[in-house]
């Protein structure tokens, strides 16, 4: 396995004979050394304990907020929780029991929330899997239903009429006027216009498959998550196609990497293999970090589509330390902090939040 610094260097230099189109790339660090994996929260045992000795239960989707908090969907606890900058965990909303109830944070109920997206106002959007709804938590903790209803379906239209089938991922665009949704069992990427209060389908047609193309001609197979990059493109870990896909704002779908078959191969574009990718974090230069769940690894897709391994030795388990020796138990989602100085990881069966901190070259007490 290639050392992470070298892999990131490849990502930052590949295809850069001309300046990158994304303006963020001009301020992106040229060297990103992340040599080790550490644990931020959780002890490997499922639980719902707040504080400094926190326990979590199948943490899923991550969303980093500008003040330094990391919000996450705690799937097994049916809650939305937050890892604060001081290292303590707090419950944002949810009783801890599966159900459906809007209202104040302490009485609101979710049923296996999968992903969260934090707005600049402090509001949080939640993909509420088994309630087939998109929920919204206001800054004061009040929970409402934004879109979806009692029945499962594949229906566009106004927020109350729209129907989903296990929404898994949510992500805001830069203007925060559009919320993208990975509609897992509808095998589609949906779009909520937060200004017009309308839902439509950006790509996919409700049937599983593996096809690039525009809008309804494209096919996915259980898209697990969505993230938006600096150019407005939507990145999708397409779980059962074992591929990384990308969607333009106009709905044009392309395959960035992955052969379509489950496996573990580093290499060029469609020769590379993943095994149930579930999380993705785009970098400003066109690369992306991928949570390769069933390979128990973090992978890097470079701007030219080549794939290399960033961290994890492939053995399911737990071990902090150098990236080549670190062990994960189903890494589920990945995100960066705002300074790109940490890679943040949720771990499904490991019941932990992990981190790859940037090596500043200075001695650390931790």
Short mmCIF file of C-alpha atoms in Angstrom, two decimals:
data_model
loop_
_atom_site.label_atom_id
_atom_site.label_comp_id
_atom_site.label_asym_id
_atom_site.label_seq_id
_atom_site.Cartn_x
_atom_site.Cartn_y
_atom_site.Cartn_z
CA UNK A 1 0.00 0.00 0.00
CA UNK A 2 1.35 3.39 -0.96
CA UNK A 3 2.02 5.83 1.82
CA UNK A 4 -0.75 8.37 2.17
CA UNK A 5 1.39 11.44 1.56
CA UNK A 6 2.51 10.06 -1.79
CA UNK A 7 -1.05 9.19 -2.72
CA UNK A 8 -2.30 12.67 -1.91
CA UNK A 9 0.61 14.18 -3.83
CA UNK A 10 -0.49 12.19 -6.86
CA UNK A 11 -3.99 13.53 -6.47
CA UNK A 12 -2.79 17.09 -6.24
CA UNK A 13 -0.49 16.94 -9.24
CA UNK A 14 -2.37 14.66 -11.63
CA UNK A 15 -3.72 16.56 -14.58
CA UNK A 16 -2.49 19.93 -13.30
CA UNK A 17 -0.52 21.15 -16.30
CA UNK A 18 -3.03 24.00 -16.37
CA UNK A 19 -4.52 25.72 -13.33
CA UNK A 20 -7.53 23.84 -11.92
CA UNK A 21 -10.95 25.21 -12.79
CA UNK A 22 -12.11 25.20 -9.19
CA UNK A 23 -11.10 28.48 -7.51
CA UNK A 24 -10.76 26.64 -4.17
CA UNK A 25 -7.83 24.69 -5.60
CA UNK A 26 -5.65 27.80 -5.54
CA UNK A 27 -5.71 27.77 -1.74
CA UNK A 28 -5.62 24.02 -1.34
CA UNK A 29 -2.43 22.80 0.40
CA UNK A 30 0.05 21.14 -1.93
CA UNK A 31 1.07 18.55 0.66
CA UNK A 32 -1.45 16.78 2.89
CA UNK A 33 0.36 14.32 5.13
CA UNK A 34 -2.07 12.18 7.12
CA UNK A 35 0.22 9.45 8.43
CA UNK A 36 -1.87 7.98 11.25
CA UNK A 37 -5.37 7.04 12.37
CA UNK A 38 -6.76 7.98 15.78
CA UNK A 39 -10.04 7.56 17.64
CA UNK A 40 -12.12 10.64 18.45
CA UNK A 41 -15.15 9.03 20.11
CA UNK A 42 -16.56 5.62 20.94
CA UNK A 43 -14.99 2.55 22.49
CA UNK A 44 -16.17 -0.14 20.10
CA UNK A 45 -19.26 -1.05 22.14
CA UNK A 46 -22.67 0.12 20.88
CA UNK A 47 -24.40 2.51 23.22
CA UNK A 48 -25.97 5.92 23.67
CA UNK A 49 -23.72 7.72 26.13
CA UNK A 50 -23.01 11.44 25.88
CA UNK A 51 -19.96 13.19 27.28
CA UNK A 52 -16.24 12.55 27.14
CA UNK A 53 -16.59 8.76 27.48
CA UNK A 54 -19.20 8.60 24.75
CA UNK A 55 -20.68 5.58 23.09
CA UNK A 56 -22.31 5.52 19.68
CA UNK A 57 -24.26 2.89 17.76
CA UNK A 58 -23.54 2.46 14.06
CA UNK A 59 -22.60 6.08 13.30
CA UNK A 60 -23.30 6.89 9.67
CA UNK A 61 -23.37 10.15 7.70
CA UNK A 62 -21.12 13.04 8.77
CA UNK A 63 -21.42 16.79 8.34
CA UNK A 64 -18.75 19.17 9.59
CA UNK A 65 -19.95 22.58 10.76
CA UNK A 66 -17.88 25.72 10.54
CA UNK A 67 -17.65 26.25 14.28
CA UNK A 68 -15.78 22.95 14.54
CA UNK A 69 -18.55 20.53 15.48
CA UNK A 70 -19.02 17.23 13.68
CA UNK A 71 -22.67 16.25 13.34
CA UNK A 72 -23.54 12.63 12.62
CA UNK A 73 -26.50 10.34 12.13
CA UNK A 74 -26.34 7.74 14.89
CA UNK A 75 -28.28 5.09 13.03
CA UNK A 76 -28.51 2.41 15.71
CA UNK A 77 -29.60 4.92 18.34
CA UNK A 78 -32.18 6.61 16.05
CA UNK A 79 -30.67 9.97 16.93
CA UNK A 80 -28.77 12.91 15.50
CA UNK A 81 -25.71 13.62 17.60
CA UNK A 82 -22.71 15.93 17.58
CA UNK A 83 -19.03 15.64 18.45
CA UNK A 84 -18.08 19.02 19.85
CA UNK A 85 -14.70 20.71 19.45
CA UNK A 86 -13.86 19.85 23.08
CA UNK A 87 -14.17 16.13 22.28
CA UNK A 88 -17.49 15.53 24.03
CA UNK A 89 -20.54 14.01 22.35
CA UNK A 90 -24.06 15.40 22.78
CA UNK A 91 -27.47 14.34 21.50
CA UNK A 92 -29.09 16.91 19.21
CA UNK A 93 -32.47 15.23 18.68
CA UNK A 94 -34.19 11.88 19.04
CA UNK A 95 -35.48 9.81 21.96
CA UNK A 96 -33.27 6.82 21.20
CA UNK A 97 -36.25 4.68 20.16
CA UNK A 98 -37.32 4.01 16.59
CA UNK A 99 -40.47 5.84 15.59
CA UNK A 100 -41.85 8.90 13.90
CA UNK A 101 -42.64 12.09 15.74
CA UNK A 102 -42.05 15.71 14.91
CA UNK A 103 -41.64 18.22 17.70
CA UNK A 104 -39.09 19.23 20.31
CA UNK A 105 -35.68 17.60 20.21
CA UNK A 106 -36.22 15.42 23.29
CA UNK A 107 -39.51 13.93 22.09
CA UNK A 108 -38.86 13.79 18.34
CA UNK A 109 -38.34 10.34 16.86
CA UNK A 110 -36.41 9.00 13.87
CA UNK A 111 -36.17 5.51 12.43
CA UNK A 112 -32.60 4.74 11.42
CA UNK A 113 -31.39 8.16 10.30
CA UNK A 114 -28.62 7.66 7.77
CA UNK A 115 -27.21 11.07 6.85
CA UNK A 116 -27.16 14.73 7.90
CA UNK A 117 -26.34 18.03 6.20
CA UNK A 118 -25.77 21.17 8.27
CA UNK A 119 -26.87 24.52 6.93
CA UNK A 120 -24.99 27.75 7.63
CA UNK A 121 -27.94 28.87 9.78
CA UNK A 122 -27.39 25.87 12.04
CA UNK A 123 -30.39 23.92 10.73
CA UNK A 124 -29.79 20.22 10.04
CA UNK A 125 -31.34 18.15 7.27
CA UNK A 126 -31.74 14.44 8.00
CA UNK A 127 -32.26 11.45 5.72
CA UNK A 128 -34.70 9.43 7.84
CA UNK A 129 -34.37 5.99 6.24
CA UNK A 130 -37.24 3.89 7.54
CA UNK A 131 -39.63 6.82 7.78
CA UNK A 132 -38.98 7.54 4.09
CA UNK A 133 -38.80 11.23 4.86
CA UNK A 134 -36.42 14.15 4.84
CA UNK A 135 -36.55 15.82 8.23
CA UNK A 136 -35.25 19.20 9.36
CA UNK A 137 -33.96 20.19 12.79
CA UNK A 138 -34.11 23.91 13.47
CA UNK A 139 -31.36 25.64 15.48
CA UNK A 140 -33.63 25.51 18.57
CA UNK A 141 -33.98 21.72 18.22
CA UNK A 142 -37.49 21.54 16.81
CA UNK A 143 -37.90 18.71 14.31
CA UNK A 144 -40.24 18.93 11.31
CA UNK A 145 -40.87 16.87 8.21
CA UNK A 146 -39.53 18.65 5.15
CA UNK A 147 -40.55 16.17 2.45
CA UNK A 148 -42.02 12.70 2.12
CA UNK A 149 -44.91 10.95 3.80
CA UNK A 150 -46.29 7.77 5.30
CA UNK A 151 -46.09 5.68 2.16
CA UNK A 152 -43.11 4.46 0.17
CA UNK A 153 -42.98 5.67 -3.42
CA UNK A 154 -41.19 7.41 -6.24
CA UNK A 155 -43.13 10.63 -6.70
CA UNK A 156 -41.93 14.11 -7.62
CA UNK A 157 -43.92 17.23 -6.84
CA UNK A 158 -44.56 19.47 -3.86
CA UNK A 159 -42.98 18.61 -0.52
CA UNK A 160 -46.06 16.91 0.93
CA UNK A 161 -46.83 14.87 -2.18
CA UNK A 162 -43.27 13.73 -2.85
CA UNK A 163 -42.36 10.16 -1.94
CA UNK A 164 -39.03 8.42 -1.30
CA UNK A 165 -37.92 4.84 -0.74
CA UNK A 166 -35.28 4.84 1.99
CA UNK A 167 -33.45 8.15 1.55
CA UNK A 168 -29.80 7.61 2.48
CA UNK A 169 -27.71 10.66 1.63
CA UNK A 170 -28.34 14.42 1.83
CA UNK A 171 -26.11 17.29 0.68
CA UNK A 172 -26.58 21.01 0.16
CA UNK A 173 -25.32 22.97 -2.82
CA UNK A 174 -23.10 26.01 -2.29
CA UNK A 175 -26.02 28.43 -2.36
CA UNK A 176 -27.91 26.21 0.10
CA UNK A 177 -31.04 26.49 -1.99
CA UNK A 178 -30.95 22.89 -3.22
CA UNK A 179 -30.81 19.72 -1.15
CA UNK A 180 -29.70 16.60 -3.03
CA UNK A 181 -30.93 13.21 -1.84
CA UNK A 182 -29.59 9.72 -2.51
CA UNK A 183 -32.87 7.80 -2.82
CA UNK A 184 -31.50 4.36 -2.05
CA UNK A 185 -34.19 1.90 -3.13
CA UNK A 186 -35.46 4.16 -5.89
CA UNK A 187 -31.93 4.00 -7.29
CA UNK A 188 -32.05 7.71 -8.03
CA UNK A 189 -30.61 11.08 -7.13
CA UNK A 190 -33.42 13.41 -6.15
CA UNK A 191 -33.37 17.17 -5.74
CA UNK A 192 -35.32 19.39 -3.35
CA UNK A 193 -35.65 23.03 -4.34
CA UNK A 194 -35.79 24.71 -0.94
CA UNK A 195 -37.04 27.99 -2.41
CA UNK A 196 -39.83 26.62 -4.61
CA UNK A 197 -40.51 23.73 -2.20
CA UNK A 198 -40.53 21.18 -4.99
CA UNK A 199 -38.96 17.73 -5.40
CA UNK A 200 -37.74 16.36 -8.73
CA UNK A 201 -35.46 13.59 -9.97
CA UNK A 202 -32.05 14.66 -11.22
CA UNK A 203 -30.82 11.24 -12.38
CA UNK A 204 -31.95 7.62 -12.31
CA UNK A 205 -35.33 6.15 -13.18
CA UNK A 206 -36.31 3.95 -10.26
CA UNK A 207 -34.84 0.74 -11.66
CA UNK A 208 -31.48 -0.68 -10.54
CA UNK A 209 -28.74 -0.85 -13.15
CA UNK A 210 -25.36 0.47 -14.19
CA UNK A 211 -25.55 3.01 -16.99
CA UNK A 212 -24.05 6.43 -17.58
CA UNK A 213 -26.06 9.04 -19.41
CA UNK A 214 -28.40 11.92 -18.86
CA UNK A 215 -31.15 12.06 -16.26
CA UNK A 216 -33.59 9.17 -16.70
CA UNK A 217 -31.31 7.16 -18.97
CA UNK A 218 -28.70 6.81 -16.22
CA UNK A 219 -28.95 4.02 -13.69
CA UNK A 220 -27.66 3.44 -10.19
CA UNK A 221 -27.83 0.46 -7.85
CA UNK A 222 -28.44 1.58 -4.28
CA UNK A 223 -26.70 4.97 -4.25
CA UNK A 224 -25.58 5.34 -0.65
CA UNK A 225 -24.62 8.96 -0.29
CA UNK A 226 -24.19 12.31 -2.04
CA UNK A 227 -21.63 15.10 -1.71
CA UNK A 228 -21.31 18.32 -3.72
CA UNK A 229 -17.92 19.61 -4.85
CA UNK A 230 -16.76 23.17 -5.56
CA UNK A 231 -17.98 22.96 -9.16
CA UNK A 232 -21.48 21.93 -8.13
CA UNK A 233 -21.04 18.30 -9.22
CA UNK A 234 -22.66 15.59 -7.12
CA UNK A 235 -20.44 12.65 -6.14
CA UNK A 236 -22.14 9.34 -5.45
CA UNK A 237 -20.76 6.14 -3.90
CA UNK A 238 -22.86 3.70 -5.91
CA UNK A 239 -22.91 0.81 -3.47
CA UNK A 240 -23.97 -2.27 -5.41
CA UNK A 241 -22.29 -1.10 -8.59
CA UNK A 242 -19.10 -0.88 -6.52
CA UNK A 243 -18.27 2.36 -8.28
CA UNK A 244 -17.81 6.09 -7.78
CA UNK A 245 -20.21 8.08 -9.95
CA UNK A 246 -20.53 11.80 -10.58
CA UNK A 247 -23.54 13.85 -11.66
CA UNK A 248 -23.50 17.33 -13.14
CA UNK A 249 -26.14 19.87 -12.08
CA UNK A 250 -27.78 19.19 -15.48
CA UNK A 251 -28.13 15.49 -14.63
CA UNK A 252 -25.32 14.03 -16.76
CA UNK A 253 -23.97 10.91 -15.02
CA UNK A 254 -20.49 9.47 -15.51
CA UNK A 255 -18.46 6.75 -13.83
CA UNK A 256 -15.29 8.08 -12.25
CA UNK A 257 -13.83 4.82 -10.97
CA UNK A 258 -14.78 1.20 -10.36
CA UNK A 259 -15.21 -1.85 -12.56
CA UNK A 260 -18.76 -2.60 -11.47
CA UNK A 261 -17.65 -5.76 -9.66
CA UNK A 262 -16.90 -6.18 -5.97
CA UNK A 263 -13.22 -6.58 -5.20
CA UNK A 264 -10.08 -4.84 -4.10
CA UNK A 265 -7.78 -3.50 -6.80
CA UNK A 266 -5.86 -0.25 -6.88
CA UNK A 267 -5.27 1.07 -10.36
CA UNK A 268 -6.66 3.06 -13.23
CA UNK A 269 -10.32 4.12 -13.46
CA UNK A 270 -12.54 1.16 -14.40
CA UNK A 271 -9.81 -1.40 -13.65
CA UNK A 272 -9.96 -0.43 -9.98
CA UNK A 273 -12.34 -2.25 -7.68
CA UNK A 274 -14.29 -1.34 -4.56
CA UNK A 275 -16.49 -3.44 -2.29
CA UNK A 276 -19.63 -1.58 -1.27
CA UNK A 277 -18.41 2.04 -1.18
CA UNK A 278 -20.67 4.06 1.11
CA UNK A 279 -19.05 7.43 1.81
CA UNK A 280 -17.24 10.07 -0.21
CA UNK A 281 -15.53 13.41 0.35
CA UNK A 282 -14.50 15.38 -2.76
CA UNK A 283 -11.31 17.44 -2.69
CA UNK A 284 -11.10 20.85 -4.38
CA UNK A 285 -8.77 19.59 -7.13
CA UNK A 286 -11.10 16.89 -8.46
CA UNK A 287 -9.93 14.01 -6.29
CA UNK A 288 -12.07 12.28 -3.67
CA UNK A 289 -11.62 10.15 -0.56
CA UNK A 290 -13.89 7.08 -0.45
CA UNK A 291 -15.05 4.96 2.48
CA UNK A 292 -14.70 1.46 1.00
CA UNK A 293 -16.87 -0.27 3.57
CA UNK A 294 -16.47 -3.98 2.94
CA UNK A 295 -12.77 -3.63 2.11
CA UNK A 296 -12.29 -1.92 5.49
CA UNK A 297 -10.17 0.75 3.85
CA UNK A 298 -10.12 4.40 2.87
CA UNK A 299 -9.33 4.88 -0.80
CA UNK A 300 -8.30 7.90 -2.87
CA UNK A 301 -9.62 8.59 -6.36
CA UNK A 302 -7.23 10.97 -8.14
CA UNK A 303 -8.40 13.60 -10.64
CA UNK A 304 -7.66 11.23 -13.53
CA UNK A 305 -9.70 8.44 -11.93
CA UNK A 306 -6.83 6.32 -10.65
CA UNK A 307 -7.43 4.66 -7.30
CA UNK A 308 -4.98 4.06 -4.46
CA UNK A 309 -5.32 3.03 -0.82
CA UNK A 310 -5.03 5.70 1.87
CA UNK A 311 -5.51 3.79 5.11
CA UNK A 312 -6.44 0.38 6.44
CA UNK A 313 -4.85 -3.02 5.98
CA UNK A 314 -8.10 -4.65 4.88
CA UNK A 315 -8.63 -6.69 8.03
CA UNK A 316 -11.84 -5.94 9.92
CA UNK A 317 -11.00 -4.87 13.44
CA UNK A 318 -9.63 -2.00 15.44
CA UNK A 319 -6.15 -0.56 15.45
CA UNK A 320 -5.06 3.05 15.63
CA UNK A 321 -1.62 3.99 14.41
CA UNK A 322 0.20 4.31 11.09
CA UNK A 323 -2.15 4.24 8.11
CA UNK A 324 -0.62 1.08 6.64
CA UNK A 325 -1.32 -0.88 9.83
CA UNK A 326 -4.59 0.74 10.91
CA UNK A 327 -7.71 -1.38 11.02
CA UNK A 328 -11.32 -0.38 10.50
CA UNK A 329 -14.57 -2.28 10.92
CA UNK A 330 -16.70 -1.04 8.05
CA UNK A 331 -15.76 2.62 7.57
CA UNK A 332 -19.03 4.19 6.55
CA UNK A 333 -18.60 7.88 5.76
CA UNK A 334 -15.78 10.40 5.37
CA UNK A 335 -15.57 14.17 5.53
CA UNK A 336 -12.93 16.90 5.83
CA UNK A 337 -12.86 19.75 8.29
CA UNK A 338 -12.90 23.25 6.81
CA UNK A 339 -9.12 23.64 6.82
CA UNK A 340 -8.56 20.27 5.12
CA UNK A 341 -6.36 19.36 8.07
CA UNK A 342 -8.28 16.26 9.15
CA UNK A 343 -10.02 13.36 7.44
CA UNK A 344 -13.02 12.40 9.58
CA UNK A 345 -14.41 8.87 9.49
CA UNK A 346 -17.52 7.14 10.86
CA UNK A 347 -17.25 3.44 11.51
CA UNK A 348 -20.40 1.31 11.28
CA UNK A 349 -19.56 -1.96 13.05
CA UNK A 350 -16.65 -0.40 14.91
CA UNK A 351 -19.01 2.03 16.69
CA UNK A 352 -16.41 4.78 16.58
CA UNK A 353 -15.57 8.12 15.06
CA UNK A 354 -11.99 8.10 13.77
CA UNK A 355 -9.68 10.78 12.41
CA UNK A 356 -6.59 11.10 10.26
CA UNK A 357 -4.99 14.34 11.49
CA UNK A 358 -2.55 16.30 9.39
CA UNK A 359 1.09 15.88 10.39
CA UNK A 360 2.36 19.40 11.03
CA UNK A 361 5.87 18.16 11.76
CA UNK A 362 5.53 19.13 15.40
CA UNK A 363 5.46 16.73 18.32
CA UNK A 364 1.98 15.93 19.59
CA UNK A 365 0.90 15.07 23.13
CA UNK A 366 -1.76 12.72 21.77
#
